[in-house]
CSV table of C-alpha atoms in Angstrom, one decimal:
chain,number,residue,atom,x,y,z
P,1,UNK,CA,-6.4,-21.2,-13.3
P,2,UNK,CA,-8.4,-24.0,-13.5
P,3,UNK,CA,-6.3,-27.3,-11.8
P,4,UNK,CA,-3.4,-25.3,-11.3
P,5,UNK,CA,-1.5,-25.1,-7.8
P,6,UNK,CA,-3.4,-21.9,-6.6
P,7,UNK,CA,-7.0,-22.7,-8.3
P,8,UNK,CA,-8.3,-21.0,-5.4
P,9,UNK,CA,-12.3,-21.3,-7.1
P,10,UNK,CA,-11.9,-25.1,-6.5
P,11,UNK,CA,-14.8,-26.6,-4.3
P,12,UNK,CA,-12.3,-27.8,-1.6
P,13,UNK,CA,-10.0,-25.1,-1.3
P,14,UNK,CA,-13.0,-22.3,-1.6
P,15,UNK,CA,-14.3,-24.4,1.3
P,16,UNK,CA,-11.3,-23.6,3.1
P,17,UNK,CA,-10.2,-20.1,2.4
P,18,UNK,CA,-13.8,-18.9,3.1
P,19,UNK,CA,-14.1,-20.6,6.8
P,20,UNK,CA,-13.0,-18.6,9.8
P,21,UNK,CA,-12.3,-21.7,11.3
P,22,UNK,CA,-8.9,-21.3,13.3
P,23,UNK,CA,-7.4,-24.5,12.0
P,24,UNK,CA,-7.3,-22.6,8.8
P,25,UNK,CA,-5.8,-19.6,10.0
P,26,UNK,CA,-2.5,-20.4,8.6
P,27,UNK,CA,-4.0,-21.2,5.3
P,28,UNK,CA,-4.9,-17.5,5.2
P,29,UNK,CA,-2.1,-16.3,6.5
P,30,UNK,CA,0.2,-18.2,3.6
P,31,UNK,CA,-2.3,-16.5,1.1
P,32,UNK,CA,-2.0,-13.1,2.8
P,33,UNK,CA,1.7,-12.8,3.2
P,34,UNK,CA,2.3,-14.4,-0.7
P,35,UNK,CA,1.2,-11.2,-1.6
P,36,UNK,CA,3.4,-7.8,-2.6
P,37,UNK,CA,4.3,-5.9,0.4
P,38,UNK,CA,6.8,-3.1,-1.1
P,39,UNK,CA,8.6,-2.4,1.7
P,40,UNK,CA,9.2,-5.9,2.1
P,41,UNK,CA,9.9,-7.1,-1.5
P,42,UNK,CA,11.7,-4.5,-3.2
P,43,UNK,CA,11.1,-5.6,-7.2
P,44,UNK,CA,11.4,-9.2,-6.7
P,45,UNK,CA,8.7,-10.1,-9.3
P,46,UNK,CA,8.0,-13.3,-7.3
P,47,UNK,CA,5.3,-12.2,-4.5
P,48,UNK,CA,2.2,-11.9,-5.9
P,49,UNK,CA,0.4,-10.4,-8.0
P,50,UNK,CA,2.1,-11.6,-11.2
P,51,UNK,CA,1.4,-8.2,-13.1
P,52,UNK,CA,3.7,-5.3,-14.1
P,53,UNK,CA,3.2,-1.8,-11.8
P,54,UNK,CA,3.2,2.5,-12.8
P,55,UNK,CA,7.3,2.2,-13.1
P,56,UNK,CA,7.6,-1.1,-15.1
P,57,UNK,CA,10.7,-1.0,-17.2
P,58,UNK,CA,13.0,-3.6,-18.8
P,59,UNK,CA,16.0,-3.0,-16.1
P,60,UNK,CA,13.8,-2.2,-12.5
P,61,UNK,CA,14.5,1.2,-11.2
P,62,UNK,CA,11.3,1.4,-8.5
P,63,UNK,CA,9.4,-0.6,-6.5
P,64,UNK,CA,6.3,0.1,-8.3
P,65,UNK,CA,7.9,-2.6,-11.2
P,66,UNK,CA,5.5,-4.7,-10.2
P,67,UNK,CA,1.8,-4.1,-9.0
P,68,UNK,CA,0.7,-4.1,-5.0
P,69,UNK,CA,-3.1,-4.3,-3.8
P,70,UNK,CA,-4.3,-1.0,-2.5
P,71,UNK,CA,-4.0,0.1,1.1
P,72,UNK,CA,-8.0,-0.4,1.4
P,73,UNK,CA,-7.6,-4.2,-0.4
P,74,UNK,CA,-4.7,-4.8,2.1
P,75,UNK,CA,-6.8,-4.0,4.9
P,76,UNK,CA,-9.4,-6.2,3.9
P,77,UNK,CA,-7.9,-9.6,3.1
P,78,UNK,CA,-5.6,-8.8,6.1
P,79,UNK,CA,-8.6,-9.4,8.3
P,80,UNK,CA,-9.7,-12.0,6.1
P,81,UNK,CA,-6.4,-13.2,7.0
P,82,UNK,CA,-7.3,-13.0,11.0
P,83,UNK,CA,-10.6,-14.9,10.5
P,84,UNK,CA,-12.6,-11.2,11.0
P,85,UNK,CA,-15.4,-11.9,8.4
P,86,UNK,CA,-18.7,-12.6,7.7
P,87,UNK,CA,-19.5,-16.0,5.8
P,88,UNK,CA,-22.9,-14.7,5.2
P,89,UNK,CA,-23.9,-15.2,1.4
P,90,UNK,CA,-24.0,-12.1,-0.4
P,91,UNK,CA,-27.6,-11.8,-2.3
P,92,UNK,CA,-25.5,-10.1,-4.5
P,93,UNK,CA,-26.5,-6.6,-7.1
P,94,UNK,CA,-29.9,-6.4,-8.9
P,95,UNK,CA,-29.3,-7.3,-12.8
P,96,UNK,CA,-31.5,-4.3,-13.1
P,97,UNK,CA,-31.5,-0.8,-12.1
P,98,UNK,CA,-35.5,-0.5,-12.0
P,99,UNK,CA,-34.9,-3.0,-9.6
P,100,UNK,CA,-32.5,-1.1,-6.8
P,101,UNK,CA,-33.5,1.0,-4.2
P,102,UNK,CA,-33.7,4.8,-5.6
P,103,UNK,CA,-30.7,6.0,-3.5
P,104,UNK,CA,-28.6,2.8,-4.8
P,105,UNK,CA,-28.5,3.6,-8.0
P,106,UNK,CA,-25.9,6.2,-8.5
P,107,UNK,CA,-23.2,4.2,-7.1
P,108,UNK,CA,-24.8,1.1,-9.4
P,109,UNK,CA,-23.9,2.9,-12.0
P,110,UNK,CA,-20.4,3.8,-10.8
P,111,UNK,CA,-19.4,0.5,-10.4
P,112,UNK,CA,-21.5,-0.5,-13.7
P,113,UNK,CA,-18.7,2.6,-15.8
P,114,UNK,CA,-16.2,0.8,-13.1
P,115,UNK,CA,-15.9,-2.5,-13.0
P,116,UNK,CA,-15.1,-2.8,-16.7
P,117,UNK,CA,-12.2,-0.3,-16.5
P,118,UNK,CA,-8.5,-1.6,-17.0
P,119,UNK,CA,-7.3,-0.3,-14.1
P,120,UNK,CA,-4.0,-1.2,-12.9
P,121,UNK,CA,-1.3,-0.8,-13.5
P,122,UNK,CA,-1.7,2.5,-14.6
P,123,UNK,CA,1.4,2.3,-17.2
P,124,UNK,CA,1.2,4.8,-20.5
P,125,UNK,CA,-1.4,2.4,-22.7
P,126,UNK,CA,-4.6,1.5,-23.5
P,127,UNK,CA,-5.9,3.7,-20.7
P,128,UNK,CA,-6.3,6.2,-18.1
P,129,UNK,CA,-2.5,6.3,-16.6
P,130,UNK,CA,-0.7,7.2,-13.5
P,131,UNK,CA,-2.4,10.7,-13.2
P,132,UNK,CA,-5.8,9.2,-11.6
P,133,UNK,CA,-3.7,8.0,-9.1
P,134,UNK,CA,-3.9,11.9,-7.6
P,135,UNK,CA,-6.7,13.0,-5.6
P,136,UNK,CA,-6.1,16.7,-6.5
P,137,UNK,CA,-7.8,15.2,-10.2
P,138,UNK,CA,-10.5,14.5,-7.7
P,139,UNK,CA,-13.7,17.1,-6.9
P,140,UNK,CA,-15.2,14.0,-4.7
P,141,UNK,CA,-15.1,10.4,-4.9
P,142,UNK,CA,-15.3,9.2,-8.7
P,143,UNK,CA,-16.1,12.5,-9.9
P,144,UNK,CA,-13.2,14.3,-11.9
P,145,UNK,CA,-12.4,18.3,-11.1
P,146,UNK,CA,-13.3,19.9,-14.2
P,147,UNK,CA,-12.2,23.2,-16.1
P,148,UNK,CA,-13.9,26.3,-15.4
P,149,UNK,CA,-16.1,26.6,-18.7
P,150,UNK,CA,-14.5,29.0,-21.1
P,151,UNK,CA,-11.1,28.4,-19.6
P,152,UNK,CA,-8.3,28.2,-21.9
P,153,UNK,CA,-6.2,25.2,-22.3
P,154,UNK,CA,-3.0,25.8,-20.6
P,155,UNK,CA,0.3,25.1,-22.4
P,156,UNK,CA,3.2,24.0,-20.8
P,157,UNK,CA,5.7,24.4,-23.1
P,158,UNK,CA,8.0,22.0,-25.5
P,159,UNK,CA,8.9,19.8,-21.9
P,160,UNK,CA,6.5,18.8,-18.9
P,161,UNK,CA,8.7,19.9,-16.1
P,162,UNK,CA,8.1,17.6,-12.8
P,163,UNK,CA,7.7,21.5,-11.3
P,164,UNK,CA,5.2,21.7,-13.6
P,165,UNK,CA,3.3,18.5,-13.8
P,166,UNK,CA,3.2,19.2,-9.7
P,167,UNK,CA,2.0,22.4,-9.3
P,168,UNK,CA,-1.4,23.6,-8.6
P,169,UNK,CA,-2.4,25.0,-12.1
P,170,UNK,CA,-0.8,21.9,-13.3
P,171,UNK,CA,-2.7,18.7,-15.4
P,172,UNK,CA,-3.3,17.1,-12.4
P,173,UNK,CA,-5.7,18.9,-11.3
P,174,UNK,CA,-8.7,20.4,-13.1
P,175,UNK,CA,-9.2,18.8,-16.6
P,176,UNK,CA,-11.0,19.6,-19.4
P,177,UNK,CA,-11.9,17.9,-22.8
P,178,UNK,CA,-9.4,15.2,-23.7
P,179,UNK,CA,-7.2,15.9,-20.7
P,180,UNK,CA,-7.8,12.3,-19.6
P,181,UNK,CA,-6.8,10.5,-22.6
P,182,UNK,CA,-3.3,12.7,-23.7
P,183,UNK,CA,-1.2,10.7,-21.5
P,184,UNK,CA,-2.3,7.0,-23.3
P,185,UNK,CA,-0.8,5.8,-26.7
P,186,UNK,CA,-1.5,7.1,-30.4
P,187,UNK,CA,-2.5,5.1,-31.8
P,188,UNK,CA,-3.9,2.7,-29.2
P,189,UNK,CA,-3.1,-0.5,-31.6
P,190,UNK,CA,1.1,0.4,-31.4
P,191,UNK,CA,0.5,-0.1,-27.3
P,192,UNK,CA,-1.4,-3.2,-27.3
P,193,UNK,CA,0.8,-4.5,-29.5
P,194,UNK,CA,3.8,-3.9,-26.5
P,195,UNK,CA,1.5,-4.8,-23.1
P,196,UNK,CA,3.1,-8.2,-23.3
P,197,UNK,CA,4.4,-10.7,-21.2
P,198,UNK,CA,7.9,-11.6,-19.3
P,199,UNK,CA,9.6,-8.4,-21.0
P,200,UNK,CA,13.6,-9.1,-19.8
P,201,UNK,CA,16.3,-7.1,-20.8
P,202,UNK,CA,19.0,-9.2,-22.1
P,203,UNK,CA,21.7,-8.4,-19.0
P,204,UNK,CA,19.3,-10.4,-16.6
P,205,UNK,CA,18.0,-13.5,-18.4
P,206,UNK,CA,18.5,-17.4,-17.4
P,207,UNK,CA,17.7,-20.5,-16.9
P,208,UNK,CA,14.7,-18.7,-14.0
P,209,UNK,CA,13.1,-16.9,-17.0
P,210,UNK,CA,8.9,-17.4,-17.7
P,211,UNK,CA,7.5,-15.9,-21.1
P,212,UNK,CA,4.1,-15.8,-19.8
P,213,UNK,CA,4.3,-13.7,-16.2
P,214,UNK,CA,4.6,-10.8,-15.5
P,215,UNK,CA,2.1,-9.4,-17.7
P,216,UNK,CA,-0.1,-6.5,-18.4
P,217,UNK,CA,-3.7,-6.2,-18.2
P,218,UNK,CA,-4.4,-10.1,-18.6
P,219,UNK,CA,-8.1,-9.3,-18.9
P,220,UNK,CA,-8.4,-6.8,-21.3
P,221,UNK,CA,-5.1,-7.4,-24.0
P,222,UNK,CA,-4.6,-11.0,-23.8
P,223,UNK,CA,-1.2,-12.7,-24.5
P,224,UNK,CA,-1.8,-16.4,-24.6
P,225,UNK,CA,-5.2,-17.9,-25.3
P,226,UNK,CA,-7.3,-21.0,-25.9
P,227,UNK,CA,-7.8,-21.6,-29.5
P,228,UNK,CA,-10.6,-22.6,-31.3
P,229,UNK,CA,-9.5,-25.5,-33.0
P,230,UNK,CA,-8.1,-26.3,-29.2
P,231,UNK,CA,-11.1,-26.1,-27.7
P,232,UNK,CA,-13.1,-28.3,-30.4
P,233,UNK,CA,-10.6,-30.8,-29.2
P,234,UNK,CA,-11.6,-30.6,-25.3
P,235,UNK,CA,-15.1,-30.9,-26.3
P,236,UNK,CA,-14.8,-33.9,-29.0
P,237,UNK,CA,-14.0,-37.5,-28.4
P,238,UNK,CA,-10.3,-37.6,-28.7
P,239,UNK,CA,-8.4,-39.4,-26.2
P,240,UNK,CA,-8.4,-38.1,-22.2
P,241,UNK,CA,-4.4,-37.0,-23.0
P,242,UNK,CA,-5.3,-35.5,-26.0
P,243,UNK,CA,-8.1,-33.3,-24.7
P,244,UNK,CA,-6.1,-32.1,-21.6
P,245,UNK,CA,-2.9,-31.6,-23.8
P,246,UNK,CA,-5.5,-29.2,-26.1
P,247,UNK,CA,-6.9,-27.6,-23.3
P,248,UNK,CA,-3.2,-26.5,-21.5
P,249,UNK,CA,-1.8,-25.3,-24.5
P,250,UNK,CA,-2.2,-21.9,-24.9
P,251,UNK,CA,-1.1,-19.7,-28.2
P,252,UNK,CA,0.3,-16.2,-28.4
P,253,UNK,CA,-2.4,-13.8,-29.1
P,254,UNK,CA,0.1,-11.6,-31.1
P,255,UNK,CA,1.4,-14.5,-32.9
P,256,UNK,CA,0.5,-13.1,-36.3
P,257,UNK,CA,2.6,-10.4,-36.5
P,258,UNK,CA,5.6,-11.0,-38.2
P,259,UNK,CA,9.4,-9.7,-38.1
P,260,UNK,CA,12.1,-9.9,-35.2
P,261,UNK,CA,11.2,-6.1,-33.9
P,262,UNK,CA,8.5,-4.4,-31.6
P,263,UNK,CA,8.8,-1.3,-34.4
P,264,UNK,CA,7.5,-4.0,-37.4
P,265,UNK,CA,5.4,-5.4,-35.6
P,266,UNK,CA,3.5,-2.2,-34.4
P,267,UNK,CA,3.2,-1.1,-38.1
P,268,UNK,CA,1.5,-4.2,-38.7
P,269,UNK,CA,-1.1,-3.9,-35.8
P,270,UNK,CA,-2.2,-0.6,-36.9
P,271,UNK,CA,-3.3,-1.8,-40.2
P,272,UNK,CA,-4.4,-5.3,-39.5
P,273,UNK,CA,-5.7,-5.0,-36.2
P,274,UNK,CA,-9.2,-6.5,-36.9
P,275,UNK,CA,-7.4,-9.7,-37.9
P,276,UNK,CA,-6.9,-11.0,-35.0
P,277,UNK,CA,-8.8,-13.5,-33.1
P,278,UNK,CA,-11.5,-12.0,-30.4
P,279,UNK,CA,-11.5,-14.1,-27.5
P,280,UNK,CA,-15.4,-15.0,-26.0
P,281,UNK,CA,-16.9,-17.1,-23.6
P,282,UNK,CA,-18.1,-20.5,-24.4
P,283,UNK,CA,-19.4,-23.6,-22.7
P,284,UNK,CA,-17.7,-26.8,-21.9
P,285,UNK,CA,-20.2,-29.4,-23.4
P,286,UNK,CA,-19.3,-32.2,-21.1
P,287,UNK,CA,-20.8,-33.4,-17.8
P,288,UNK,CA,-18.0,-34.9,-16.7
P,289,UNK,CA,-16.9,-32.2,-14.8
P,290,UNK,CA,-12.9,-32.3,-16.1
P,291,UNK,CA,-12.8,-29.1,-17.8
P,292,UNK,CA,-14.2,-25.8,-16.5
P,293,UNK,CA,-18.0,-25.2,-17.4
P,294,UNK,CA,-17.0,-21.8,-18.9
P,295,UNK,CA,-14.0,-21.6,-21.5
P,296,UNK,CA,-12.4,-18.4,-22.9
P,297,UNK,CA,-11.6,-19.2,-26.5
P,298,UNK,CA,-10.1,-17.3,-29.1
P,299,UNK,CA,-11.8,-16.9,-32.9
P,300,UNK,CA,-9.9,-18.0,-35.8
P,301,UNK,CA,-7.7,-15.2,-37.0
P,302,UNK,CA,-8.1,-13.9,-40.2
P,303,UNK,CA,-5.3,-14.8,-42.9
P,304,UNK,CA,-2.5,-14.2,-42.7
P,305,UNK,CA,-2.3,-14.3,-39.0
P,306,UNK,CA,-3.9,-18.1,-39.0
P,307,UNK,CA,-0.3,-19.2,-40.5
P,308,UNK,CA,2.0,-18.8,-37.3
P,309,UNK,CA,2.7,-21.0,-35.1
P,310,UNK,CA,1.3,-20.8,-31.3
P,311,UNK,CA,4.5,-19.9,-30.0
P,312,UNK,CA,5.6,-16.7,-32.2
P,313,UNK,CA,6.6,-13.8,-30.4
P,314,UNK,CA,6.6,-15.6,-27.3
P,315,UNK,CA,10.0,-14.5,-25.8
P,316,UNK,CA,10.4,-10.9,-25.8
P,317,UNK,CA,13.4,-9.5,-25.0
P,318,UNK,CA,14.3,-5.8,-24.6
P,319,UNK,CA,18.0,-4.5,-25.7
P,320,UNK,CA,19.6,-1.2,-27.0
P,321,UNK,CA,18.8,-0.1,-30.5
P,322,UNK,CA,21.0,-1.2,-33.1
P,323,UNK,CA,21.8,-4.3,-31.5
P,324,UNK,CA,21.6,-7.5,-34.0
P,325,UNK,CA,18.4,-9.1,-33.2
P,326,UNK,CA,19.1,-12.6,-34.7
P,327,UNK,CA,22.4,-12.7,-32.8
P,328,UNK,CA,20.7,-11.9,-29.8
P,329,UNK,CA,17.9,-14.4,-30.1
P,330,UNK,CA,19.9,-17.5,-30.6
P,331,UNK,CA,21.7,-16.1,-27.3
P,332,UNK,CA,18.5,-15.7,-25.9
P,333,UNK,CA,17.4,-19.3,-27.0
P,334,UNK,CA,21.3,-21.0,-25.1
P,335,UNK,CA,20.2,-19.2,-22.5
P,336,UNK,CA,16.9,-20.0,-21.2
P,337,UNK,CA,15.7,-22.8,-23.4
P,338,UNK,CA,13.3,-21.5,-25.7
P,339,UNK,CA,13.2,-21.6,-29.7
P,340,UNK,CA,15.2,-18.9,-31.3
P,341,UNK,CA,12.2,-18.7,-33.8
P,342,UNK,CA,9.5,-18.0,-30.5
P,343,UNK,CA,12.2,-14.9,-29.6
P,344,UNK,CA,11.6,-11.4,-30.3
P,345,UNK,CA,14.1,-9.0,-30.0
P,346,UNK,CA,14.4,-5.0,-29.9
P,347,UNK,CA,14.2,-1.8,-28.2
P,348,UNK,CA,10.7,-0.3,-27.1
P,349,UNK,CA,11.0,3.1,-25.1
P,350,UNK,CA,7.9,2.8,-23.3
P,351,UNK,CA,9.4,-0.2,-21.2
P,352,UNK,CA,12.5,1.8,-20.6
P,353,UNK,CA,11.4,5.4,-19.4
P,354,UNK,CA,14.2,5.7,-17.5
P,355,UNK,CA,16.0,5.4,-20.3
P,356,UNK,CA,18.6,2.8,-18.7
P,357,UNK,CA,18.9,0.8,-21.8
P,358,UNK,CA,18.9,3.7,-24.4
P,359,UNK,CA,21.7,4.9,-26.3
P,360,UNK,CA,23.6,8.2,-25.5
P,361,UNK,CA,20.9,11.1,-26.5
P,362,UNK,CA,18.0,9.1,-27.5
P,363,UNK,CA,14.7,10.6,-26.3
P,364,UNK,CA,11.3,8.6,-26.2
């Protein structure tokens, strides 16, 4: 972000990392190889990108943990990496579709549907999952293989087999109405109320542990944000420190729900949802140039979610059910230096669905 080490839109280092220029060939390079190669990494959750994969879970189990750029991505910035690119400006797409050429349009208006999508990772959640991963759910490129009208829905029985899940009459491949959207989470609210940040299961935390990456789906469920009252700060006359202090602290989204477990704290986002602050776009109204021209601030939440304190729910820490929360969270606070009050503690099944962490028995 914005004057952190890797603020890659600065003027100078955008300079940089879009010249061919050979005597910035190892710039590139250090950018390329920083980034997840699977077969290299294992589930080291350092390379990037910071953000959880299709097989996250609170004790890793797969390489997919953590997300990796697409083979077609790879190939790109790889020869970005090599200096094999054109530093021609793109005049960029028309901000109307009267105004493309007839035979651009269709794919306009893919990547219009597209580019707002979640995408990965494609964990159980606030969106299509892992099964658009498959081309067999393809009939061509962004167009899903549908149902023969009038056929019935199949059933598969009490359990989804893998055998079944697999096979050529299976879901993944043609789909009918609603096919796409059985895999997410009912409701939706109990899910974004989990995609969180620097889940740990209690076995593998330390001093090394960061509340705020990995995360899920940073763009679309945020977890820490610029509040209002901060960002009147930035933009009033307060002292230099003061407005940089206000614009590097950043609050937990979730901070309003209340109670040491994920299972209270879902019960309360399904029925209070619309309390909580919607995070927009506003201008910095300085011309000093110290703080980005373009802010994303949180509104007020509604009461009583305005009474916590930024860091609530910060810490979030996965252990077996039945465990003693507030036992666990003072542990949790010797151990890596956070507040025991910032620490919240309990079992969710949708990080463990391997069930690793789960008691003898227990099904999801």
């Amino acid at each position: 972000g914005w004057g952190g080490p890797e603020h890659f839109l600065a003027p100078e280092a955008l300079a940089r990392l879009s010249s061919p220029a050979a005597e910035h060939l190892e710039l590139r390079r250090q950018v390329y190889t920083s980034l997840r190669d699977y077969k290299r990494d294992g589930t080291s959750p350092m390379p990037w990108p910071w953000i959880y994969g299709d097989g996250m879970a609170s004790v890793p189990r797969t390489v997919r943990q953590h997300l990796t750029l697409s083979p077609t991505q790879d190939k790109l910035l790889l020869a970005w990496s090599r200096g094999d690119f054109d530093t021609t400006p793109f005049a960029g797409y028309p901000h109307d579709l009267d105004d493309a050429e007839l035979d651009a349009r269709p794919a306009l208006l893919d990547r219009a549907a597209l580019d707002f999508c979640v995408a990965d990772a494609f964990h159980p959640g606030i969106e299509v999952t892992w099964p658009i991963r498959h081309a067999s759910m393809f009939a061509e490129p962004f167009r899903i293989r549908q149902r023969a009208e009038g056929a019935p829905d199949p059933d598969y029985g009490d359990t989804l087999t893998p055998d079944a899940a697999l096979a050529a009459d299976g879901p993944l491949h043609a789909q009918g109405p609603g096919d796409l959207g059985r895999w997410m989470a009912v409701p939706w609210q109990t899910d974004t109320a989990g995609c969180r940040a620097g889940y740990e299961s209690q076995a593998q935390l330390g001093p090394r542990y960061d509340p705020y990456v990995p995360t899920f789906w940073p763009a679309r469920v945020p977890n820490h944000v610029l509040k209002q009252s901060d960002y009147d700060t930035v933009n009033g006359t307060d002292t230099s420190a003061d407005r940089e202090a206000a614009f590097a602290n950043r609050a937990v989204w979730l901070r309003g729900l209340t109670g040491s477990t994920p299972q209270e704290q879902r019960r309360q986002m399904v029925d209070g949802w619309f309390k909580l602050g919607i995070v927009e776009v506003r201008p910095y109204l300085g011309s000093d140039g110290r703080f980005p021209p373009l802010m994303q601030v949180e509104s007020p939440p509604a009461p009583p979610f305005d009474r916590a304190t930024d860091t609530n729910n910060l810490v979030n820490v996965q252990v077996a059910p039945r465990v003693a929360a507030a036992e666990v969270a003072c542990a949790v606070a010797d151990l890596t230096g956070f507040d025991a009050q910032d620490v919240t503690v309990g079992y969710v099944d949708n990080i463990d669905p391997y069930l690793r962490e789960a008691p003898a028995g227990h099904t999801p």
